[in-house]
Amino acid sequence: MTSFNFTSDLLVEWSPLSQQHANGKVLGYTIYYRDDNYFWWSPYKSVNTSNPYSTQVTLTGLKQAHEYLVAVAAFTSKGVGPRSAH
C-alpha cells in the first residue's frame, strides 16, 4: 500500500515507451517538473527512475495550491529522448 500526503505529493504515471520508438534499450525515465505559478522564475527539476519497467513516480514536497508542469522522457545509454507533452 502506498501512502500519499495529498497536500504536497503528486503521483505521476505514464505508459512505457515501446522499444520500436527507443534509440537503444530503455534504461529508465526522467520526470521533469516545475511550479507553473512561478513560470519565469522556476527552473525544471528532475528525478530519474532506476528501473526501466517503472511507470510511476511520486513527486514529494510540492507547494500546496500550486499548479505544476510535468513531462516524462525515456533514456537509454545514448541519452535522454524527447519529453512528453505536459
PDB file of N, CA and C in Angstrom:
ATOM      1  N   MET A   1       0.841  -1.174   0.000  1.00  0.00           N
ATOM      2  CA  MET A   1       0.000   0.000   0.000  1.00  0.00           C
ATOM      3  C   MET A   1       0.886   1.237   0.000  1.00  0.00           C
ATOM      4  N   THR A   2       0.536   2.225  -0.818  1.00  0.00           N
ATOM      5  CA  THR A   2       1.285   3.465  -0.919  1.00  0.00           C
ATOM      6  C   THR A   2       0.562   4.555  -0.147  1.00  0.00           C
ATOM      7  N   SER A   3       1.312   5.325   0.601  1.00  0.00           N
ATOM      8  CA  SER A   3       0.730   6.426   1.367  1.00  0.00           C
ATOM      9  C   SER A   3       1.095   7.736   0.704  1.00  0.00           C
ATOM     10  N   PHE A   4       0.126   8.659   0.599  1.00  0.00           N
ATOM     11  CA  PHE A   4       0.353   9.949  -0.022  1.00  0.00           C
ATOM     12  C   PHE A   4      -0.044  11.065   0.917  1.00  0.00           C
ATOM     13  N   ASN A   5       0.694  12.145   0.873  1.00  0.00           N
ATOM     14  CA  ASN A   5       0.312  13.367   1.549  1.00  0.00           C
ATOM     15  C   ASN A   5      -0.375  14.207   0.486  1.00  0.00           C
ATOM     16  N   PHE A   6      -1.693  14.315   0.546  1.00  0.00           N
ATOM     17  CA  PHE A   6      -2.451  14.946  -0.522  1.00  0.00           C
ATOM     18  C   PHE A   6      -2.219  16.442  -0.625  1.00  0.00           C
ATOM     19  N   THR A   7      -1.485  17.021   0.281  1.00  0.00           N
ATOM     20  CA  THR A   7      -1.214  18.447   0.173  1.00  0.00           C
ATOM     21  C   THR A   7       0.118  18.732  -0.503  1.00  0.00           C
ATOM     22  N   SER A   8       1.010  17.741  -0.581  1.00  0.00           N
ATOM     23  CA  SER A   8       2.324  18.027  -1.156  1.00  0.00           C
ATOM     24  C   SER A   8       2.887  16.913  -2.038  1.00  0.00           C
ATOM     25  N   ASP A   9       2.129  15.846  -2.282  1.00  0.00           N
ATOM     26  CA  ASP A   9       2.602  14.744  -3.117  1.00  0.00           C
ATOM     27  C   ASP A   9       1.793  14.675  -4.411  1.00  0.00           C
ATOM     28  N   LEU A  10       2.464  14.243  -5.473  1.00  0.00           N
ATOM     29  CA  LEU A  10       1.788  14.071  -6.758  1.00  0.00           C
ATOM     30  C   LEU A  10       2.250  12.760  -7.376  1.00  0.00           C
ATOM     31  N   LEU A  11       1.308  11.869  -7.658  1.00  0.00           N
ATOM     32  CA  LEU A  11       1.617  10.614  -8.330  1.00  0.00           C
ATOM     33  C   LEU A  11       1.600  10.858  -9.832  1.00  0.00           C
ATOM     34  N   VAL A  12       2.712  10.558 -10.498  1.00  0.00           N
ATOM     35  CA  VAL A  12       2.832  10.708 -11.948  1.00  0.00           C
ATOM     36  C   VAL A  12       2.904   9.307 -12.538  1.00  0.00           C
ATOM     37  N   GLU A  13       2.028   9.015 -13.495  1.00  0.00           N
ATOM     38  CA  GLU A  13       2.008   7.714 -14.159  1.00  0.00           C
ATOM     39  C   GLU A  13       2.106   7.910 -15.670  1.00  0.00           C
ATOM     40  N   TRP A  14       2.713   6.954 -16.352  1.00  0.00           N
ATOM     41  CA  TRP A  14       2.858   7.026 -17.797  1.00  0.00           C
ATOM     42  C   TRP A  14       2.865   5.613 -18.366  1.00  0.00           C
ATOM     43  N   SER A  15       2.657   5.524 -19.657  1.00  0.00           N
ATOM     44  CA  SER A  15       2.757   4.246 -20.366  1.00  0.00           C
ATOM     45  C   SER A  15       4.210   4.048 -20.770  1.00  0.00           C
ATOM     46  N   PRO A  16       4.710   2.817 -20.713  1.00  0.00           N
ATOM     47  CA  PRO A  16       6.099   2.587 -21.106  1.00  0.00           C
ATOM     48  C   PRO A  16       6.322   2.883 -22.583  1.00  0.00           C
ATOM     49  N   LEU A  17       7.521   3.342 -22.905  1.00  0.00           N
ATOM     50  CA  LEU A  17       7.882   3.611 -24.291  1.00  0.00           C
ATOM     51  C   LEU A  17       8.087   2.298 -25.023  1.00  0.00           C
ATOM     52  N   SER A  18       7.464   2.177 -26.166  1.00  0.00           N
ATOM     53  CA  SER A  18       7.625   0.984 -26.996  1.00  0.00           C
ATOM     54  C   SER A  18       9.080   0.893 -27.454  1.00  0.00           C
ATOM     55  N   GLN A  19       9.627  -0.295 -27.416  1.00  0.00           N
ATOM     56  CA  GLN A  19      11.023  -0.490 -27.824  1.00  0.00           C
ATOM     57  C   GLN A  19      11.255  -0.049 -29.265  1.00  0.00           C
ATOM     58  N   GLN A  20      10.239  -0.112 -30.110  1.00  0.00           N
ATOM     59  CA  GLN A  20      10.413   0.305 -31.509  1.00  0.00           C
ATOM     60  C   GLN A  20      10.633   1.812 -31.623  1.00  0.00           C
ATOM     61  N   HIS A  21      10.258   2.578 -30.609  1.00  0.00           N
ATOM     62  CA  HIS A  21      10.462   4.022 -30.635  1.00  0.00           C
ATOM     63  C   HIS A  21      11.703   4.462 -29.862  1.00  0.00           C
ATOM     64  N   ALA A  22      12.372   3.528 -29.221  1.00  0.00           N
ATOM     65  CA  ALA A  22      13.562   3.846 -28.425  1.00  0.00           C
ATOM     66  C   ALA A  22      14.814   3.775 -29.292  1.00  0.00           C
ATOM     67  N   ASN A  23      15.763   4.620 -28.992  1.00  0.00           N
ATOM     68  CA  ASN A  23      17.050   4.611 -29.675  1.00  0.00           C
ATOM     69  C   ASN A  23      18.024   3.806 -28.815  1.00  0.00           C
ATOM     70  N   GLY A  24      17.778   2.506 -28.715  1.00  0.00           N
ATOM     71  CA  GLY A  24      18.542   1.634 -27.835  1.00  0.00           C
ATOM     72  C   GLY A  24      17.632   1.078 -26.754  1.00  0.00           C
ATOM     73  N   LYS A  25      18.207   0.369 -25.799  1.00  0.00           N
ATOM     74  CA  LYS A  25      17.443  -0.219 -24.706  1.00  0.00           C
ATOM     75  C   LYS A  25      17.095   0.859 -23.682  1.00  0.00           C
ATOM     76  N   VAL A  26      15.811   0.950 -23.338  1.00  0.00           N
ATOM     77  CA  VAL A  26      15.381   1.923 -22.333  1.00  0.00           C
ATOM     78  C   VAL A  26      15.955   1.523 -20.974  1.00  0.00           C
ATOM     79  N   LEU A  27      16.666   2.454 -20.336  1.00  0.00           N
ATOM     80  CA  LEU A  27      17.272   2.210 -19.028  1.00  0.00           C
ATOM     81  C   LEU A  27      16.437   2.785 -17.892  1.00  0.00           C
ATOM     82  N   GLY A  28      15.557   3.716 -18.205  1.00  0.00           N
ATOM     83  CA  GLY A  28      14.723   4.347 -17.190  1.00  0.00           C
ATOM     84  C   GLY A  28      14.040   5.567 -17.767  1.00  0.00           C
ATOM     85  N   TYR A  29      13.480   6.367 -16.882  1.00  0.00           N
ATOM     86  CA  TYR A  29      12.740   7.563 -17.291  1.00  0.00           C
ATOM     87  C   TYR A  29      13.175   8.749 -16.440  1.00  0.00           C
ATOM     88  N   THR A  30      13.152   9.926 -17.054  1.00  0.00           N
ATOM     89  CA  THR A  30      13.393  11.168 -16.336  1.00  0.00           C
ATOM     90  C   THR A  30      12.074  11.920 -16.280  1.00  0.00           C
ATOM     91  N   ILE A  31      11.697  12.346 -15.091  1.00  0.00           N
ATOM     92  CA  ILE A  31      10.467  13.099 -14.894  1.00  0.00           C
ATOM     93  C   ILE A  31      10.870  14.534 -14.601  1.00  0.00           C
ATOM     94  N   TYR A  32      10.413  15.457 -15.437  1.00  0.00           N
ATOM     95  CA  TYR A  32      10.706  16.879 -15.291  1.00  0.00           C
ATOM     96  C   TYR A  32       9.474  17.575 -14.715  1.00  0.00           C
ATOM     97  N   TYR A  33       9.688  18.485 -13.792  1.00  0.00           N
ATOM     98  CA  TYR A  33       8.555  19.221 -13.238  1.00  0.00           C
ATOM     99  C   TYR A  33       8.991  20.607 -12.780  1.00  0.00           C
ATOM    100  N   ARG A  34       8.027  21.527 -12.805  1.00  0.00           N
ATOM    101  CA  ARG A  34       8.297  22.859 -12.290  1.00  0.00           C
ATOM    102  C   ARG A  34       6.983  23.513 -11.875  1.00  0.00           C
ATOM    103  N   ASP A  35       7.106  24.454 -10.972  1.00  0.00           N
ATOM    104  CA  ASP A  35       5.967  25.193 -10.436  1.00  0.00           C
ATOM    105  C   ASP A  35       5.474  26.162 -11.501  1.00  0.00           C
ATOM    106  N   ASP A  36       4.284  25.957 -12.000  1.00  0.00           N
ATOM    107  CA  ASP A  36       3.738  26.801 -13.057  1.00  0.00           C
ATOM    108  C   ASP A  36       3.280  28.161 -12.536  1.00  0.00           C
ATOM    109  N   ASN A  37       3.101  28.290 -11.228  1.00  0.00           N
ATOM    110  CA  ASN A  37       2.702  29.572 -10.649  1.00  0.00           C
ATOM    111  C   ASN A  37       3.833  30.600 -10.748  1.00  0.00           C
ATOM    112  N   TYR A  38       5.064  30.110 -10.842  1.00  0.00           N
ATOM    113  CA  TYR A  38       6.234  30.983 -10.973  1.00  0.00           C
ATOM    114  C   TYR A  38       6.976  30.617 -12.255  1.00  0.00           C
ATOM    115  N   PHE A  39       6.257  30.639 -13.367  1.00  0.00           N
ATOM    116  CA  PHE A  39       6.747  30.171 -14.657  1.00  0.00           C
ATOM    117  C   PHE A  39       8.127  30.721 -15.011  1.00  0.00           C
ATOM    118  N   TRP A  40       8.332  32.017 -14.892  1.00  0.00           N
ATOM    119  CA  TRP A  40       9.595  32.625 -15.328  1.00  0.00           C
ATOM    120  C   TRP A  40      10.736  32.397 -14.352  1.00  0.00           C
ATOM    121  N   TRP A  41      10.429  32.120 -13.072  1.00  0.00           N
ATOM    122  CA  TRP A  41      11.491  32.002 -12.068  1.00  0.00           C
ATOM    123  C   TRP A  41      11.681  30.585 -11.581  1.00  0.00           C
ATOM    124  N   SER A  42      10.948  29.668 -12.117  1.00  0.00           N
ATOM    125  CA  SER A  42      11.001  28.297 -11.617  1.00  0.00           C
ATOM    126  C   SER A  42      11.658  27.384 -12.643  1.00  0.00           C
ATOM    127  N   PRO A  43      12.920  27.013 -12.421  1.00  0.00           N
ATOM    128  CA  PRO A  43      13.560  26.085 -13.365  1.00  0.00           C
ATOM    129  C   PRO A  43      12.982  24.682 -13.202  1.00  0.00           C
ATOM    130  N   TYR A  44      13.122  23.874 -14.246  1.00  0.00           N
ATOM    131  CA  TYR A  44      12.689  22.488 -14.147  1.00  0.00           C
ATOM    132  C   TYR A  44      13.563  21.740 -13.157  1.00  0.00           C
ATOM    133  N   LYS A  45      12.935  20.924 -12.357  1.00  0.00           N
ATOM    134  CA  LYS A  45      13.631  19.958 -11.516  1.00  0.00           C
ATOM    135  C   LYS A  45      13.414  18.614 -12.186  1.00  0.00           C
ATOM    136  N   SER A  46      14.223  17.637 -11.845  1.00  0.00           N
ATOM    137  CA  SER A  46      14.028  16.321 -12.457  1.00  0.00           C
ATOM    138  C   SER A  46      14.347  15.219 -11.464  1.00  0.00           C
ATOM    139  N   VAL A  47      13.763  14.080 -11.721  1.00  0.00           N
ATOM    140  CA  VAL A  47      14.032  12.871 -10.954  1.00  0.00           C
ATOM    141  C   VAL A  47      14.086  11.716 -11.951  1.00  0.00           C
ATOM    142  N   ASN A  48      15.016  10.787 -11.733  1.00  0.00           N
ATOM    143  CA  ASN A  48      15.168   9.628 -12.611  1.00  0.00           C
ATOM    144  C   ASN A  48      14.641   8.381 -11.925  1.00  0.00           C
ATOM    145  N   THR A  49      14.048   7.499 -12.717  1.00  0.00           N
ATOM    146  CA  THR A  49      13.723   6.177 -12.197  1.00  0.00           C
ATOM    147  C   THR A  49      14.986   5.327 -12.331  1.00  0.00           C
ATOM    148  N   SER A  50      15.104   4.353 -11.492  1.00  0.00           N
ATOM    149  CA  SER A  50      16.269   3.468 -11.580  1.00  0.00           C
ATOM    150  C   SER A  50      15.898   2.120 -12.180  1.00  0.00           C
ATOM    151  N   ASN A  51      14.682   2.042 -12.720  1.00  0.00           N
ATOM    152  CA  ASN A  51      14.176   0.793 -13.259  1.00  0.00           C
ATOM    153  C   ASN A  51      13.500   1.075 -14.597  1.00  0.00           C
ATOM    154  N   PRO A  52      13.901   0.408 -15.670  1.00  0.00           N
ATOM    155  CA  PRO A  52      13.288   0.665 -16.976  1.00  0.00           C
ATOM    156  C   PRO A  52      11.830   0.229 -17.060  1.00  0.00           C
ATOM    157  N   TYR A  53      11.361  -0.546 -16.090  1.00  0.00           N
ATOM    158  CA  TYR A  53       9.983  -1.018 -16.098  1.00  0.00           C
ATOM    159  C   TYR A  53       9.068  -0.163 -15.226  1.00  0.00           C
ATOM    160  N   SER A  54       9.618   0.846 -14.580  1.00  0.00           N
ATOM    161  CA  SER A  54       8.807   1.756 -13.766  1.00  0.00           C
ATOM    162  C   SER A  54       7.873   2.552 -14.658  1.00  0.00           C
ATOM    163  N   THR A  55       6.644   2.712 -14.211  1.00  0.00           N
ATOM    164  CA  THR A  55       5.677   3.527 -14.950  1.00  0.00           C
ATOM    165  C   THR A  55       4.982   4.517 -14.029  1.00  0.00           C
ATOM    166  N   GLN A  56       5.594   4.764 -12.874  1.00  0.00           N
ATOM    167  CA  GLN A  56       5.057   5.775 -11.975  1.00  0.00           C
ATOM    168  C   GLN A  56       6.129   6.234 -10.999  1.00  0.00           C
ATOM    169  N   VAL A  57       5.958   7.444 -10.526  1.00  0.00           N
ATOM    170  CA  VAL A  57       6.837   8.003  -9.501  1.00  0.00           C
ATOM    171  C   VAL A  57       6.004   9.000  -8.702  1.00  0.00           C
ATOM    172  N   THR A  58       6.335   9.162  -7.438  1.00  0.00           N
ATOM    173  CA  THR A  58       5.645  10.137  -6.603  1.00  0.00           C
ATOM    174  C   THR A  58       6.573  11.319  -6.371  1.00  0.00           C
ATOM    175  N   LEU A  59       6.131  12.499  -6.777  1.00  0.00           N
ATOM    176  CA  LEU A  59       6.857  13.730  -6.508  1.00  0.00           C
ATOM    177  C   LEU A  59       6.414  14.217  -5.136  1.00  0.00           C
ATOM    178  N   THR A  60       7.361  14.523  -4.274  1.00  0.00           N
ATOM    179  CA  THR A  60       7.033  14.931  -2.915  1.00  0.00           C
ATOM    180  C   THR A  60       7.536  16.344  -2.635  1.00  0.00           C
ATOM    181  N   GLY A  61       7.017  16.928  -1.589  1.00  0.00           N
ATOM    182  CA  GLY A  61       7.477  18.245  -1.165  1.00  0.00           C
ATOM    183  C   GLY A  61       6.991  19.381  -2.045  1.00  0.00           C
ATOM    184  N   LEU A  62       5.884  19.184  -2.753  1.00  0.00           N
ATOM    185  CA  LEU A  62       5.356  20.234  -3.619  1.00  0.00           C
ATOM    186  C   LEU A  62       4.574  21.246  -2.792  1.00  0.00           C
ATOM    187  N   LYS A  63       4.399  22.434  -3.337  1.00  0.00           N
ATOM    188  CA  LYS A  63       3.684  23.501  -2.635  1.00  0.00           C
ATOM    189  C   LYS A  63       2.178  23.310  -2.788  1.00  0.00           C
ATOM    190  N   GLN A  64       1.463  23.567  -1.720  1.00  0.00           N
ATOM    191  CA  GLN A  64       0.011  23.462  -1.736  1.00  0.00           C
ATOM    192  C   GLN A  64      -0.586  24.521  -2.656  1.00  0.00           C
ATOM    193  N   ALA A  65      -1.688  24.174  -3.313  1.00  0.00           N
ATOM    194  CA  ALA A  65      -2.465  25.091  -4.155  1.00  0.00           C
ATOM    195  C   ALA A  65      -1.642  25.693  -5.298  1.00  0.00           C
ATOM    196  N   HIS A  66      -0.630  24.971  -5.781  1.00  0.00           N
ATOM    197  CA  HIS A  66       0.170  25.404  -6.925  1.00  0.00           C
ATOM    198  C   HIS A  66      -0.035  24.416  -8.060  1.00  0.00           C
ATOM    199  N   GLU A  67       0.012  24.918  -9.281  1.00  0.00           N
ATOM    200  CA  GLU A  67      -0.031  24.053 -10.450  1.00  0.00           C
ATOM    201  C   GLU A  67       1.400  23.736 -10.880  1.00  0.00           C
ATOM    202  N   TYR A  68       1.600  22.513 -11.338  1.00  0.00           N
ATOM    203  CA  TYR A  68       2.928  22.079 -11.782  1.00  0.00           C
ATOM    204  C   TYR A  68       2.843  21.581 -13.223  1.00  0.00           C
ATOM    205  N   LEU A  69       3.884  21.887 -13.986  1.00  0.00           N
ATOM    206  CA  LEU A  69       4.049  21.323 -15.316  1.00  0.00           C
ATOM    207  C   LEU A  69       4.910  20.072 -15.156  1.00  0.00           C
ATOM    208  N   VAL A  70       4.463  18.957 -15.735  1.00  0.00           N
ATOM    209  CA  VAL A  70       5.175  17.684 -15.591  1.00  0.00           C
ATOM    210  C   VAL A  70       5.316  17.058 -16.974  1.00  0.00           C
ATOM    211  N   ALA A  71       6.507  16.549 -17.277  1.00  0.00           N
ATOM    212  CA  ALA A  71       6.765  15.847 -18.537  1.00  0.00           C
ATOM    213  C   ALA A  71       7.669  14.652 -18.237  1.00  0.00           C
ATOM    214  N   VAL A  72       7.596  13.641 -19.085  1.00  0.00           N
ATOM    215  CA  VAL A  72       8.377  12.414 -18.902  1.00  0.00           C
ATOM    216  C   VAL A  72       9.165  12.142 -20.176  1.00  0.00           C
ATOM    217  N   ALA A  73      10.392  11.657 -20.014  1.00  0.00           N
ATOM    218  CA  ALA A  73      11.223  11.261 -21.154  1.00  0.00           C
ATOM    219  C   ALA A  73      11.960   9.974 -20.805  1.00  0.00           C
ATOM    220  N   ALA A  74      12.050   9.081 -21.759  1.00  0.00           N
ATOM    221  CA  ALA A  74      12.818   7.844 -21.574  1.00  0.00           C
ATOM    222  C   ALA A  74      14.295   8.141 -21.832  1.00  0.00           C
ATOM    223  N   PHE A  75      15.165   7.359 -21.191  1.00  0.00           N
ATOM    224  CA  PHE A  75      16.591   7.497 -21.508  1.00  0.00           C
ATOM    225  C   PHE A  75      17.210   6.134 -21.773  1.00  0.00           C
ATOM    226  N   THR A  76      18.222   6.168 -22.626  1.00  0.00           N
ATOM    227  CA  THR A  76      19.000   4.986 -22.994  1.00  0.00           C
ATOM    228  C   THR A  76      20.465   5.315 -22.736  1.00  0.00           C
ATOM    229  N   SER A  77      21.350   4.409 -23.104  1.00  0.00           N
ATOM    230  CA  SER A  77      22.782   4.675 -22.949  1.00  0.00           C
ATOM    231  C   SER A  77      23.240   5.815 -23.865  1.00  0.00           C
ATOM    232  N   LYS A  78      22.427   6.152 -24.866  1.00  0.00           N
ATOM    233  CA  LYS A  78      22.768   7.225 -25.799  1.00  0.00           C
ATOM    234  C   LYS A  78      22.264   8.588 -25.332  1.00  0.00           C
ATOM    235  N   GLY A  79      21.465   8.620 -24.264  1.00  0.00           N
ATOM    236  CA  GLY A  79      20.985   9.887 -23.735  1.00  0.00           C
ATOM    237  C   GLY A  79      19.479   9.896 -23.506  1.00  0.00           C
ATOM    238  N   VAL A  80      18.983  11.081 -23.185  1.00  0.00           N
ATOM    239  CA  VAL A  80      17.567  11.261 -22.882  1.00  0.00           C
ATOM    240  C   VAL A  80      16.820  11.620 -24.159  1.00  0.00           C
ATOM    241  N   GLY A  81      15.680  10.994 -24.341  1.00  0.00           N
ATOM    242  CA  GLY A  81      14.856  11.260 -25.523  1.00  0.00           C
ATOM    243  C   GLY A  81      14.004  12.494 -25.345  1.00  0.00           C
ATOM    244  N   PRO A  82      13.132  12.764 -26.300  1.00  0.00           N
ATOM    245  CA  PRO A  82      12.264  13.937 -26.213  1.00  0.00           C
ATOM    246  C   PRO A  82      11.268  13.795 -25.063  1.00  0.00           C
ATOM    247  N   ARG A  83      10.892  14.942 -24.513  1.00  0.00           N
ATOM    248  CA  ARG A  83       9.932  14.967 -23.418  1.00  0.00           C
ATOM    249  C   ARG A  83       8.509  14.810 -23.950  1.00  0.00           C
ATOM    250  N   SER A  84       7.668  14.249 -23.125  1.00  0.00           N
ATOM    251  CA  SER A  84       6.249  14.162 -23.446  1.00  0.00           C
ATOM    252  C   SER A  84       5.640  15.564 -23.357  1.00  0.00           C
ATOM    253  N   ALA A  85       4.401  15.671 -23.814  1.00  0.00           N
ATOM    254  CA  ALA A  85       3.661  16.912 -23.586  1.00  0.00           C
ATOM    255  C   ALA A  85       3.415  17.042 -22.082  1.00  0.00           C
ATOM    256  N   HIS A  86       3.231  18.270 -21.617  1.00  0.00           N
ATOM    257  CA  HIS A  86       2.954  18.494 -20.193  1.00  0.00           C
ATOM    258  C   HIS A  86       1.635  17.894 -19.815  1.00  0.00           C
TER     259      HIS A  86
END
